[in-house]
Coordinates of C-alpha atoms in Angstrom, one line a residue:
M1173 CA -35.8 -78.2 -5.1
S1174 CA -32.1 -77.9 -5.7
S1175 CA -30.2 -74.6 -5.7
E1176 CA -29.6 -75.1 -9.4
D1177 CA -33.3 -75.3 -10.0
E1178 CA -33.9 -72.1 -8.0
K1179 CA -31.3 -70.2 -10.0
H1180 CA -32.7 -67.5 -12.2
N1181 CA -32.8 -68.6 -15.8
P1182 CA -33.1 -65.9 -18.4
A1183 CA -34.2 -68.3 -21.0
E1184 CA -37.1 -69.5 -18.8
E1185 CA -38.0 -65.9 -18.2
K1186 CA -38.0 -65.2 -21.9
G1187 CA -40.7 -67.9 -22.3
E1188 CA -42.7 -66.7 -19.4
Y1189 CA -43.0 -63.1 -20.7
A1190 CA -43.1 -64.0 -24.4
V1191 CA -40.1 -61.9 -25.1
E1192 CA -39.8 -60.8 -28.8
T1193 CA -37.4 -63.1 -30.6
V1194 CA -34.4 -61.7 -32.5
S1195 CA -34.2 -62.7 -36.1
A1196 CA -30.9 -63.4 -37.8
D1197 CA -31.6 -60.6 -40.4
D1198 CA -32.0 -58.1 -37.6
L1199 CA -28.7 -59.0 -36.0
I1200 CA -26.9 -58.8 -39.4
Y1201 CA -28.1 -55.2 -39.9
E1202 CA -27.5 -54.4 -36.2
D1203 CA -24.0 -55.6 -36.5
A1204 CA -23.6 -54.2 -40.0
A1205 CA -23.1 -50.6 -39.0
V1206 CA -20.0 -51.6 -37.0
T1207 CA -19.0 -55.2 -36.3
S1208 CA -16.3 -54.5 -33.7
G1209 CA -17.1 -53.9 -30.0
A1210 CA -19.2 -55.7 -27.5
P1211 CA -21.2 -58.7 -28.9
I1212 CA -25.0 -58.7 -29.0
E1213 CA -26.6 -60.8 -26.3
K1214 CA -29.6 -62.5 -28.0
V1215 CA -31.0 -63.4 -24.6
S1216 CA -30.3 -60.9 -21.8
P1217 CA -28.5 -62.7 -18.9
L1218 CA -30.0 -60.0 -16.6
G1219 CA -33.5 -61.2 -17.4
Y1220 CA -36.5 -59.3 -18.6
H1221 CA -38.0 -57.5 -15.6
V1222 CA -38.6 -54.1 -17.3
D1223 CA -42.2 -53.2 -18.4
W1224 CA -43.6 -49.9 -19.4
V1225 CA -44.3 -48.8 -15.8
T1226 CA -40.6 -49.4 -14.9
V1227 CA -39.5 -47.4 -17.9
V1228 CA -41.7 -44.5 -16.8
F1229 CA -40.4 -44.4 -13.2
L1230 CA -36.7 -45.1 -14.1
N1231 CA -36.7 -42.0 -16.2
I1232 CA -38.8 -39.9 -13.8
S1233 CA -36.8 -41.0 -10.7
K1234 CA -33.6 -40.0 -12.4
M1235 CA -34.9 -36.7 -13.6
I1236 CA -36.5 -35.7 -10.3
G1237 CA -33.7 -35.7 -7.7
T1238 CA -33.0 -32.8 -5.3
G1239 CA -32.5 -30.3 -8.2
V1240 CA -36.1 -29.1 -8.5
F1241 CA -36.0 -28.3 -4.7
T1242 CA -32.6 -26.6 -4.7
T1243 CA -31.6 -25.2 -8.2
P1244 CA -34.4 -22.6 -8.9
G1245 CA -32.5 -20.1 -6.6
S1246 CA -29.1 -20.6 -8.4
I1247 CA -30.8 -20.4 -11.8
L1248 CA -32.6 -17.1 -10.9
K1249 CA -29.3 -15.7 -9.6
A1250 CA -27.5 -16.7 -12.8
V1251 CA -30.1 -15.2 -15.3
G1252 CA -31.2 -12.3 -13.1
S1253 CA -35.0 -12.3 -13.7
V1254 CA -38.0 -14.4 -13.0
G1255 CA -39.2 -14.4 -16.6
L1256 CA -35.9 -15.6 -18.1
S1257 CA -35.7 -18.2 -15.4
L1258 CA -39.0 -19.7 -16.4
I1259 CA -38.0 -19.5 -20.1
F1260 CA -34.8 -21.5 -19.4
W1261 CA -36.9 -24.3 -18.0
V1262 CA -38.8 -24.4 -21.3
I1263 CA -35.5 -24.2 -23.3
G1264 CA -34.1 -27.0 -21.2
F1265 CA -37.2 -29.1 -22.0
F1266 CA -36.8 -28.6 -25.8
F1267 CA -33.1 -29.5 -25.6
A1268 CA -33.9 -32.6 -23.6
A1269 CA -36.6 -33.5 -26.2
A1270 CA -34.1 -33.0 -29.1
S1271 CA -31.6 -35.2 -27.3
L1272 CA -34.3 -37.8 -26.7
C1273 CA -34.9 -38.0 -30.4
V1274 CA -31.2 -38.9 -30.9
Y1275 CA -31.5 -41.7 -28.4
L1276 CA -34.7 -43.0 -30.0
E1277 CA -33.1 -43.2 -33.5
Y1278 CA -30.1 -45.0 -32.1
A1279 CA -32.4 -47.4 -30.3
T1280 CA -34.1 -48.3 -33.6
Y1281 CA -30.7 -49.2 -35.1
F1282 CA -29.4 -51.1 -32.0
P1283 CA -32.4 -52.3 -30.0
H1284 CA -30.6 -55.2 -28.4
R1285 CA -27.7 -53.2 -26.9
S1286 CA -28.1 -51.8 -23.4
G1287 CA -25.8 -49.1 -22.1
A1288 CA -27.1 -46.2 -24.1
E1289 CA -24.1 -43.9 -24.9
V1290 CA -21.6 -46.7 -24.5
A1291 CA -23.1 -48.7 -27.3
Y1292 CA -24.1 -45.8 -29.5
L1293 CA -20.6 -44.1 -29.4
E1294 CA -19.1 -47.5 -30.2
K1295 CA -21.2 -47.8 -33.3
A1296 CA -20.8 -44.2 -34.4
Y1297 CA -17.0 -44.1 -34.2
P1298 CA -15.5 -47.5 -35.1
R1299 CA -12.2 -45.7 -36.1
P1300 CA -9.7 -45.2 -34.7
R1301 CA -10.5 -48.6 -33.3
F1302 CA -11.0 -48.7 -29.5
L1303 CA -10.4 -45.0 -29.1
I1304 CA -13.9 -43.7 -28.2
P1305 CA -14.8 -46.8 -26.1
T1306 CA -11.5 -46.4 -24.2
A1307 CA -12.1 -42.7 -23.5
F1308 CA -15.7 -43.2 -22.5
A1309 CA -14.8 -46.2 -20.3
V1310 CA -12.1 -44.3 -18.5
L1311 CA -14.5 -41.4 -17.9
S1312 CA -17.3 -43.7 -16.8
V1313 CA -15.1 -45.4 -14.2
I1314 CA -13.3 -42.3 -12.9
L1315 CA -16.6 -40.3 -12.6
S1316 CA -18.9 -43.2 -11.7
F1317 CA -19.7 -41.9 -8.3
S1318 CA -23.3 -40.8 -7.6
S1319 CA -22.4 -37.4 -6.3
S1320 CA -25.1 -34.9 -6.5
N1321 CA -27.7 -36.7 -4.4
A1322 CA -25.4 -38.9 -2.3
I1323 CA -23.4 -36.0 -1.0
G1324 CA -25.8 -33.1 -1.7
Q1325 CA -27.5 -33.2 1.7
R1326 CA -24.2 -33.4 3.6
A1327 CA -22.8 -30.4 1.8
E1328 CA -24.6 -28.2 4.2
T1329 CA -22.8 -29.7 7.2
S1330 CA -19.6 -31.6 7.7
T1331 CA -20.7 -33.7 10.7
W1332 CA -19.8 -37.4 10.5
N1333 CA -23.3 -38.6 11.4
V1334 CA -24.7 -37.1 8.3
R1335 CA -22.0 -38.7 6.2
G1336 CA -22.7 -42.0 7.9
V1337 CA -26.4 -41.7 7.0
A1338 CA -25.4 -41.0 3.4
V1339 CA -23.1 -44.0 3.3
G1340 CA -25.7 -46.2 5.0
A1341 CA -28.5 -45.3 2.6
F1342 CA -26.3 -45.8 -0.5
T1343 CA -25.0 -49.1 0.9
F1344 CA -28.6 -50.3 1.3
I1345 CA -29.4 -49.4 -2.3
V1346 CA -26.4 -51.2 -3.6
I1347 CA -27.2 -54.4 -1.6
V1348 CA -30.8 -54.4 -2.9
C1349 CA -29.6 -54.0 -6.5
I1350 CA -27.0 -56.7 -6.2
L1351 CA -29.5 -59.2 -4.6
S1352 CA -32.4 -58.7 -7.0
T1353 CA -33.1 -56.8 -10.2
K1354 CA -36.8 -57.4 -9.8
W1355 CA -37.1 -55.9 -6.3
S1356 CA -34.7 -53.0 -7.1
L1357 CA -37.0 -52.1 -10.0
R1358 CA -40.1 -52.5 -7.9
L1359 CA -38.6 -50.2 -5.2
S1360 CA -37.7 -47.7 -7.9
N1361 CA -41.4 -47.7 -9.1
V1362 CA -42.7 -47.1 -5.6
V1363 CA -40.3 -44.3 -4.7
G1364 CA -40.8 -42.7 -8.2
F1365 CA -44.6 -42.7 -7.6
V1366 CA -44.1 -40.9 -4.2
K1367 CA -41.9 -38.3 -5.9
L1368 CA -44.5 -37.7 -8.6
I1369 CA -47.2 -37.1 -6.0
A1370 CA -44.9 -34.7 -4.1
L1371 CA -44.3 -32.5 -7.1
I1372 CA -48.0 -32.6 -8.1
F1373 CA -48.8 -31.4 -4.6
I1374 CA -46.4 -28.5 -4.9
A1375 CA -47.7 -27.6 -8.3
I1376 CA -51.4 -27.6 -7.2
T1377 CA -50.5 -25.7 -4.0
G1378 CA -48.8 -23.0 -6.2
L1379 CA -52.1 -22.6 -8.2
V1380 CA -53.9 -22.2 -4.9
V1381 CA -51.4 -19.5 -3.9
L1382 CA -51.9 -17.7 -7.2
G1383 CA -55.7 -17.8 -6.6
G1384 CA -55.2 -15.8 -3.4
H1385 CA -56.4 -18.5 -1.0
T1386 CA -53.4 -18.7 1.3
R1387 CA -51.5 -16.5 3.7
V1388 CA -49.2 -15.1 0.9
K1389 CA -50.2 -11.5 0.6
D1390 CA -49.2 -10.7 -3.0
P1391 CA -48.7 -13.9 -5.1
H1392 CA -48.4 -11.9 -8.3
A1393 CA -45.6 -9.6 -7.3
N1394 CA -42.8 -11.6 -9.0
F1395 CA -44.7 -11.7 -12.2
R1396 CA -44.9 -7.9 -12.7
N1397 CA -42.0 -6.7 -14.7
S1398 CA -40.8 -10.3 -14.7
F1399 CA -37.8 -9.6 -16.9
A1400 CA -36.4 -6.8 -14.8
G1401 CA -32.8 -7.5 -13.9
T1402 CA -32.1 -9.9 -16.8
T1403 CA -28.3 -10.5 -17.2
S1404 CA -26.3 -10.5 -20.4
N1405 CA -23.3 -12.3 -19.0
G1406 CA -22.5 -15.3 -21.0
N1407 CA -21.1 -17.3 -18.1
G1408 CA -24.2 -16.8 -16.0
L1409 CA -26.5 -17.9 -18.9
A1410 CA -24.3 -20.9 -19.5
T1411 CA -24.3 -21.8 -15.8
A1412 CA -28.1 -21.6 -15.7
L1413 CA -28.6 -23.7 -18.8
I1414 CA -26.2 -26.3 -17.5
K1415 CA -28.1 -26.5 -14.2
V1416 CA -31.5 -26.8 -16.1
N1417 CA -30.0 -29.4 -18.4
F1418 CA -28.8 -31.3 -15.4
A1419 CA -32.3 -31.2 -13.9
Y1420 CA -33.7 -33.0 -17.0
A1421 CA -30.9 -35.5 -17.1
G1422 CA -32.5 -38.9 -16.8
F1423 CA -34.9 -38.9 -19.8
E1424 CA -32.4 -41.4 -21.4
N1425 CA -32.2 -43.8 -18.4
A1426 CA -34.4 -46.4 -19.9
F1427 CA -32.0 -46.8 -22.9
N1428 CA -29.4 -48.1 -20.4
I1429 CA -31.6 -51.2 -19.9
I1430 CA -33.3 -51.5 -23.3
N1431 CA -32.2 -55.1 -23.8
E1432 CA -34.1 -56.1 -20.6
V1433 CA -37.4 -54.8 -21.8
R1434 CA -39.9 -57.6 -22.1
V1435 CA -41.6 -56.9 -25.4
K1436 CA -40.7 -54.6 -28.3
P1437 CA -38.1 -52.5 -26.5
Y1438 CA -38.0 -49.7 -29.0
K1439 CA -41.8 -49.3 -29.1
N1440 CA -42.0 -49.0 -25.4
N1441 CA -39.3 -46.3 -25.3
E1442 CA -40.8 -44.5 -28.3
T1443 CA -44.0 -43.8 -26.5
I1444 CA -43.1 -43.8 -22.8
C1445 CA -39.9 -41.8 -22.8
P1446 CA -41.4 -38.7 -24.4
A1447 CA -44.4 -39.1 -22.0
S1448 CA -42.2 -39.2 -18.9
L1449 CA -40.2 -36.2 -20.1
G1450 CA -43.4 -34.2 -20.8
I1451 CA -44.8 -35.1 -17.3
V1452 CA -41.6 -33.9 -15.6
F1453 CA -41.5 -30.7 -17.7
V1454 CA -45.0 -29.7 -16.7
L1455 CA -44.3 -30.4 -13.0
Y1456 CA -41.0 -28.6 -13.1
F1457 CA -42.6 -25.5 -14.7
F1458 CA -45.5 -25.3 -12.3
A1459 CA -43.3 -26.0 -9.3
N1460 CA -41.2 -23.0 -10.3
V1461 CA -44.4 -20.9 -10.8
A1462 CA -45.4 -22.0 -7.3
Y1463 CA -42.1 -20.9 -5.8
F1464 CA -42.3 -17.5 -7.5
A1465 CA -45.9 -17.0 -6.4
A1466 CA -45.1 -17.6 -2.7
I1467 CA -41.5 -16.3 -2.2
P1468 CA -40.0 -12.8 -3.0
K1469 CA -37.4 -13.2 -5.7
E1470 CA -34.8 -11.6 -3.5
S1471 CA -35.2 -14.3 -0.9
I1472 CA -35.0 -17.0 -3.6
R1473 CA -31.9 -15.5 -5.0
E1474 CA -30.0 -14.7 -1.8
S1475 CA -31.0 -17.5 0.6
N1476 CA -28.9 -20.6 1.1
T1477 CA -32.0 -22.5 2.2
L1478 CA -33.7 -24.9 -0.1
T1479 CA -36.1 -23.0 -2.4
A1480 CA -38.8 -25.6 -1.6
S1481 CA -38.2 -25.0 2.1
L1482 CA -38.8 -21.3 1.7
F1483 CA -42.0 -22.2 -0.2
F1484 CA -43.4 -24.4 2.5
T1485 CA -42.6 -21.9 5.2
A1486 CA -44.3 -19.0 3.2
V1487 CA -47.4 -21.0 2.5
F1488 CA -47.9 -23.1 5.7
G1489 CA -45.8 -21.1 8.1
N1490 CA -44.9 -23.9 10.6
S1491 CA -41.9 -26.2 11.2
K1492 CA -43.9 -29.3 10.7
A1493 CA -44.4 -28.4 7.0
V1494 CA -40.6 -27.9 6.6
T1495 CA -40.0 -31.2 8.4
A1496 CA -42.3 -32.9 6.0
L1497 CA -40.5 -31.3 3.1
S1498 CA -37.2 -32.6 4.4
A1499 CA -38.6 -36.1 4.3
L1500 CA -39.8 -35.6 0.7
V1501 CA -36.3 -34.4 -0.3
A1502 CA -34.7 -37.4 1.3
I1503 CA -37.1 -39.7 -0.5
S1504 CA -36.5 -37.9 -3.7
S1505 CA -32.7 -38.2 -3.2
F1506 CA -33.0 -41.9 -2.4
G1507 CA -35.1 -42.6 -5.5
N1508 CA -32.7 -40.7 -7.7
L1509 CA -29.7 -42.7 -6.4
L1510 CA -31.6 -45.9 -7.0
S1511 CA -32.5 -45.1 -10.6
V1512 CA -29.1 -43.7 -11.4
I1513 CA -27.2 -46.8 -10.1
I1514 CA -29.5 -49.2 -12.0
G1515 CA -28.9 -47.4 -15.2
S1516 CA -25.2 -46.6 -14.8
S1517 CA -24.4 -50.2 -13.7
R1518 CA -25.5 -51.3 -17.2
A1519 CA -23.4 -48.6 -18.8
I1520 CA -20.3 -49.8 -16.9
R1521 CA -21.1 -53.4 -17.7
E1522 CA -21.2 -52.5 -21.4
C1523 CA -17.8 -50.7 -21.1
G1524 CA -16.4 -54.0 -19.6
R1525 CA -18.0 -56.1 -22.4
Q1526 CA -16.2 -54.0 -25.0
G1527 CA -12.9 -55.3 -23.6
V1528 CA -11.4 -51.9 -23.0
L1529 CA -11.5 -52.4 -19.2
P1530 CA -9.3 -55.0 -17.5
Y1531 CA -11.0 -58.3 -16.5
P1532 CA -14.0 -58.1 -18.9
R1533 CA -15.4 -61.3 -17.4
F1534 CA -15.7 -59.6 -14.0
W1535 CA -17.7 -56.7 -15.5
A1536 CA -19.9 -58.8 -17.8
S1537 CA -20.7 -61.5 -15.3
T1538 CA -24.2 -61.7 -13.7
Y1539 CA -23.2 -64.3 -11.1
P1540 CA -24.5 -65.2 -8.5
F1541 CA -27.8 -63.3 -8.5
N1542 CA -28.2 -62.5 -12.3
T1543 CA -27.3 -58.8 -11.5
P1544 CA -24.2 -56.8 -12.6
A1545 CA -22.5 -57.1 -9.2
G1546 CA -19.1 -55.8 -10.4
P1547 CA -20.3 -52.4 -11.7
Y1548 CA -22.4 -52.0 -8.5
L1549 CA -19.4 -52.6 -6.3
L1550 CA -17.4 -50.1 -8.3
K1551 CA -20.2 -47.5 -7.9
W1552 CA -20.3 -48.2 -4.2
I1553 CA -16.5 -47.8 -3.6
L1554 CA -16.1 -44.5 -5.5
T1555 CA -19.3 -43.0 -4.2
V1556 CA -18.3 -43.7 -0.5
I1557 CA -14.9 -42.2 -1.2
V1558 CA -16.5 -39.0 -2.5
I1559 CA -19.0 -38.9 0.4
V1560 CA -16.3 -39.2 3.0
A1561 CA -13.2 -37.7 1.6
P1562 CA -13.7 -34.1 0.2
P1563 CA -14.8 -31.3 2.5
A1564 CA -18.0 -29.3 1.8
G1565 CA -17.8 -26.2 -0.3
D1566 CA -15.2 -25.9 -3.0
A1567 CA -14.3 -29.5 -3.2
F1568 CA -17.9 -30.6 -3.4
N1569 CA -18.9 -28.0 -6.0
F1570 CA -15.8 -28.8 -8.1
I1571 CA -16.5 -32.6 -8.1
V1572 CA -20.1 -32.0 -9.2
D1573 CA -19.1 -29.6 -11.9
L1574 CA -16.4 -32.0 -13.1
Q1575 CA -18.9 -34.6 -14.2
S1576 CA -20.8 -32.3 -16.5
Y1577 CA -18.1 -31.0 -19.0
P1578 CA -16.6 -34.3 -20.3
Y1579 CA -20.1 -35.8 -20.7
N1580 CA -21.2 -32.8 -22.7
V1581 CA -18.3 -33.6 -25.1
F1582 CA -19.6 -37.1 -25.6
S1583 CA -23.2 -35.8 -26.0
F1584 CA -22.0 -33.7 -28.8
L1585 CA -20.1 -36.6 -30.4
M1586 CA -23.1 -38.9 -30.1
T1587 CA -25.4 -36.5 -31.8
L1588 CA -22.9 -35.8 -34.6
G1589 CA -22.3 -39.5 -34.9
L1590 CA -25.9 -40.2 -35.9
F1591 CA -25.1 -38.9 -39.4
F1592 CA -22.2 -41.4 -39.7
V1593 CA -24.4 -44.3 -38.6
R1594 CA -27.0 -43.4 -41.2
K1595 CA -24.4 -43.2 -44.0
R1596 CA -22.9 -46.5 -43.0
R1597 CA -26.2 -48.3 -42.9
A1598 CA -27.2 -46.8 -46.3
S1599 CA -23.9 -48.1 -47.8
I1600 CA -24.9 -51.7 -47.0
G1601 CA -28.5 -51.4 -48.1
A1602 CA -30.0 -51.6 -44.6
P1603 CA -33.8 -51.0 -44.6
P1604 CA -35.2 -47.8 -43.1
T1605 CA -36.2 -47.9 -39.5
E1606 CA -39.5 -46.8 -37.8
F1607 CA -38.1 -43.6 -36.4
R1608 CA -35.8 -41.0 -37.9
T1609 CA -35.0 -37.7 -36.3
W1610 CA -35.5 -34.5 -38.4
N1611 CA -32.2 -33.0 -39.4
A1612 CA -33.3 -29.7 -38.0
V1613 CA -33.7 -31.3 -34.6
L1614 CA -30.2 -32.8 -34.8
I1615 CA -28.7 -29.4 -35.8
F1616 CA -30.5 -27.8 -32.9
S1617 CA -29.1 -30.4 -30.5
I1618 CA -25.6 -30.0 -31.9
A1619 CA -25.9 -26.2 -31.5
V1620 CA -26.9 -26.5 -27.8
N1621 CA -24.1 -28.9 -27.2
I1622 CA -21.6 -26.5 -28.6
Y1623 CA -23.1 -23.7 -26.5
L1624 CA -22.7 -25.9 -23.4
L1625 CA -19.0 -26.5 -24.3
V1626 CA -18.1 -22.9 -25.2
L1627 CA -19.9 -20.7 -22.8
P1628 CA -18.5 -22.1 -19.5
W1629 CA -15.2 -20.6 -20.6
V1630 CA -16.7 -17.1 -20.5
P1631 CA -15.6 -15.4 -17.2
P1632 CA -18.3 -14.7 -14.6
A1633 CA -19.4 -11.1 -14.1
G1634 CA -17.2 -10.8 -10.9
G1635 CA -14.0 -12.0 -12.6
I1636 CA -12.2 -15.3 -13.0
Y1637 CA -12.5 -16.1 -9.2
A1638 CA -16.2 -15.4 -9.0
G1639 CA -17.5 -18.8 -9.9
D1640 CA -19.0 -21.3 -7.5
V1641 CA -15.5 -22.2 -6.3
S1642 CA -12.9 -19.9 -4.8
F1643 CA -10.2 -20.8 -7.4
F1644 CA -10.2 -20.4 -11.2
Y1645 CA -13.8 -20.7 -12.4
A1646 CA -13.0 -23.0 -15.4
T1647 CA -10.8 -25.4 -13.5
Y1648 CA -13.4 -28.2 -13.9
C1649 CA -13.4 -27.7 -17.7
I1650 CA -9.6 -28.0 -17.8
V1651 CA -9.5 -31.1 -15.6
G1652 CA -12.3 -32.7 -17.7
I1653 CA -10.4 -32.1 -20.9
G1654 CA -7.3 -33.4 -19.1
I1655 CA -9.1 -36.7 -18.3
L1656 CA -10.0 -37.1 -22.0
A1657 CA -6.5 -36.3 -23.0
L1658 CA -5.2 -38.9 -20.5
S1659 CA -7.5 -41.4 -22.0
G1660 CA -6.2 -40.6 -25.5
F1661 CA -2.6 -40.9 -24.3
A1662 CA -3.3 -44.3 -22.7
Y1663 CA -5.0 -45.5 -26.0
V1664 CA -2.0 -44.5 -28.1
V1665 CA 0.4 -46.2 -25.8
I1666 CA -1.5 -49.4 -25.3
V1667 CA -3.0 -49.9 -28.8
H1668 CA -0.2 -48.4 -31.0
I1669 CA 3.2 -47.8 -29.4
L1670 CA 3.5 -51.0 -27.3
P1671 CA 2.2 -53.3 -30.1
K1672 CA 4.7 -51.7 -32.5
L1673 CA 7.6 -52.2 -30.1
G1674 CA 6.4 -55.8 -29.3
N1675 CA 5.7 -56.8 -32.9
Y1676 CA 2.1 -57.7 -32.2
T1677 CA -1.4 -56.4 -33.0
I1678 CA -4.4 -56.0 -30.7
R1679 CA -7.5 -58.1 -31.5
Q1680 CA -10.7 -59.0 -29.8
S1681 CA -11.5 -62.4 -28.4
L1682 CA -15.0 -63.4 -27.6
E1683 CA -15.6 -64.6 -24.0
K1684 CA -18.7 -66.7 -23.3
L1685 CA -19.7 -67.0 -19.6
S1686 CA -21.7 -69.8 -18.0
D1687 CA -24.5 -67.4 -17.1
G1688 CA -25.1 -66.6 -20.7
A1689 CA -23.2 -63.3 -20.6
Q1690 CA -20.8 -62.4 -23.4
A1691 CA -17.8 -60.1 -23.5
T1692 CA -14.8 -59.3 -25.6
R1693 CA -11.2 -59.4 -24.4
L1694 CA -8.3 -57.6 -26.0
V1695 CA -5.6 -60.0 -26.9
K1696 CA -2.1 -59.7 -28.3
I1697 CA -1.7 -61.5 -31.6
P1698 CA 1.9 -61.8 -32.9
N1699 CA 2.1 -60.2 -36.4
D1700 CA 3.3 -63.5 -38.0
E1701 CA 0.1 -65.2 -36.8
L1702 CA -2.3 -62.3 -37.6
A1703 CA -3.4 -63.6 -41.0
E1704 CA -4.4 -66.9 -39.6
W1705 CA -6.2 -65.3 -36.7
D1706 CA -8.2 -63.0 -39.0
A1707 CA -9.1 -65.9 -41.3
T1708 CA -10.6 -68.0 -38.4
H1709 CA -12.2 -65.3 -36.2
N1710 CA -14.9 -62.8 -36.8
E1711 CA -14.8 -59.2 -35.7
H1712 CA -15.9 -60.1 -32.2
G1713 CA -13.1 -62.6 -31.9
D1714 CA -15.3 -65.7 -32.1
F1715 CA -13.9 -68.7 -33.9
V1716 CA -15.7 -69.3 -37.1
H1717 CA -15.3 -71.2 -40.3
K1718 CA -14.4 -69.1 -43.3
E1719 CA -17.9 -69.4 -44.8
E1720 CA -19.5 -68.2 -41.5
T1721 CA -17.7 -64.8 -41.4
F1722 CA -19.8 -61.6 -41.3
E1723 CA -18.9 -60.7 -44.9
A1724 CA -20.1 -64.1 -46.1
R1725 CA -23.4 -63.9 -44.2
L1726 CA -24.1 -60.4 -45.5
A1727 CA -23.3 -61.4 -49.1
M1728 CA -25.7 -64.4 -48.8
Q1729 CA -28.4 -62.0 -47.4
Q1730 CA -28.0 -59.6 -50.3
M1731 CA -28.2 -62.4 -52.8
S1732 CA -31.4 -63.7 -51.3
M1733 CA -33.0 -60.2 -51.4
E1734 CA -32.1 -60.0 -55.1

């Protein structure tokens, strides 16, 4: 058999798995909300390796990282009481559920666009043209390192052997992902299953502790007067909610690969994503109950040791149990990195397909293994730099915090943008979709987003230098806004000022690759040739005859309906 025969063929895979076909009508309405941006790939060049099991474990593996083993102590310290700490885990779940509804509605409108936020923001904010895609692309590239789990373990020590292990593990993950989508997803499923079993074990052990069947003398002590010590400091409450929100991050991971789901991508996500979020919420809640049942709250609040390590020591009282926990934390971190890089590689690929990054063919290409090698290499380079370069302590905490604030800005914009997409679809007579989020849920989600954007500016109880870094507590907010402002400045210069000076206009040109991938490239069209270009190209920049333009197709569709 020749190498050409052995080459992965998405079209063949489509037939093998009976992938649902895309009708012309569906594409008209999917394009109708906004026709600019990355083109729809009718057949995914990445193949169709994603089934419902993969959806479950991609979400679960991204949600369950090291946070559930480490953050309960910092959350308790921020809110002041056991009772409010548990309530925050519930609040975090409801916020995640509301945000999930936003993703589900977007997925019904654009079921053939991977990349989640990349595609949804593009469709929600087509004007000013290229602005939101440019800002999100810059943010995605600059902050595309997988920090919290790649460098979280080495934050406790600065020895180079630990850094070497982190680089080695991440390199292995990237190599597997580049070589095979199928095997990277299978590995994600296996590791996700192990993580699930580990949390179930902790939750069940906690119930045994509460029953009084372990060496813990008073398992109910922390639950008496459980709200004693509750803080009213806004910064502390915001910090706690941000950490809880971060622990649930990952419920949306399957939307990054929705165009690779074998059959009925929206239907899979509609059922399985809420189920995976619900499973994680129950395990998170009972894991925290287990911690509070076994460990005095003062120890949880003040210790720099992993909360889960304190739990294993209190319950089992030997070093072997702690060693076993360390292995579980390492596996959990590994699985989180794997699921994160799988999802984020698709997001970066979609940024490249929009044309707002240089060399769109490089980002869109799936050559030679039918995987997004370019985005994987970018992730590897930036993550290795972050692992090796900054020292533990302030620099590490600042880098981790820096990721959260700009993404909260885009989360707010994406939720608000759903109203604009609805209005735009209604204006062209698009039929109703299977899922529509209640307006009350959208308003709740917007309110929480605003809370997450405003409250971090409230000074900590100890003053402006009492945050988790030794310098000004809100520096990460300022820098995050600065990155967004820099993106806006670059947009104004490249899309408006330079074209005006050079007497040209920016347009998109469709790029079709030999592997079936498609991307758009931003091109400079002289103003005296602009009318001819617009008459012979559609919004994606593909050459068409006049009667084949989007407006003509839509008019014909409406006439046939009448």
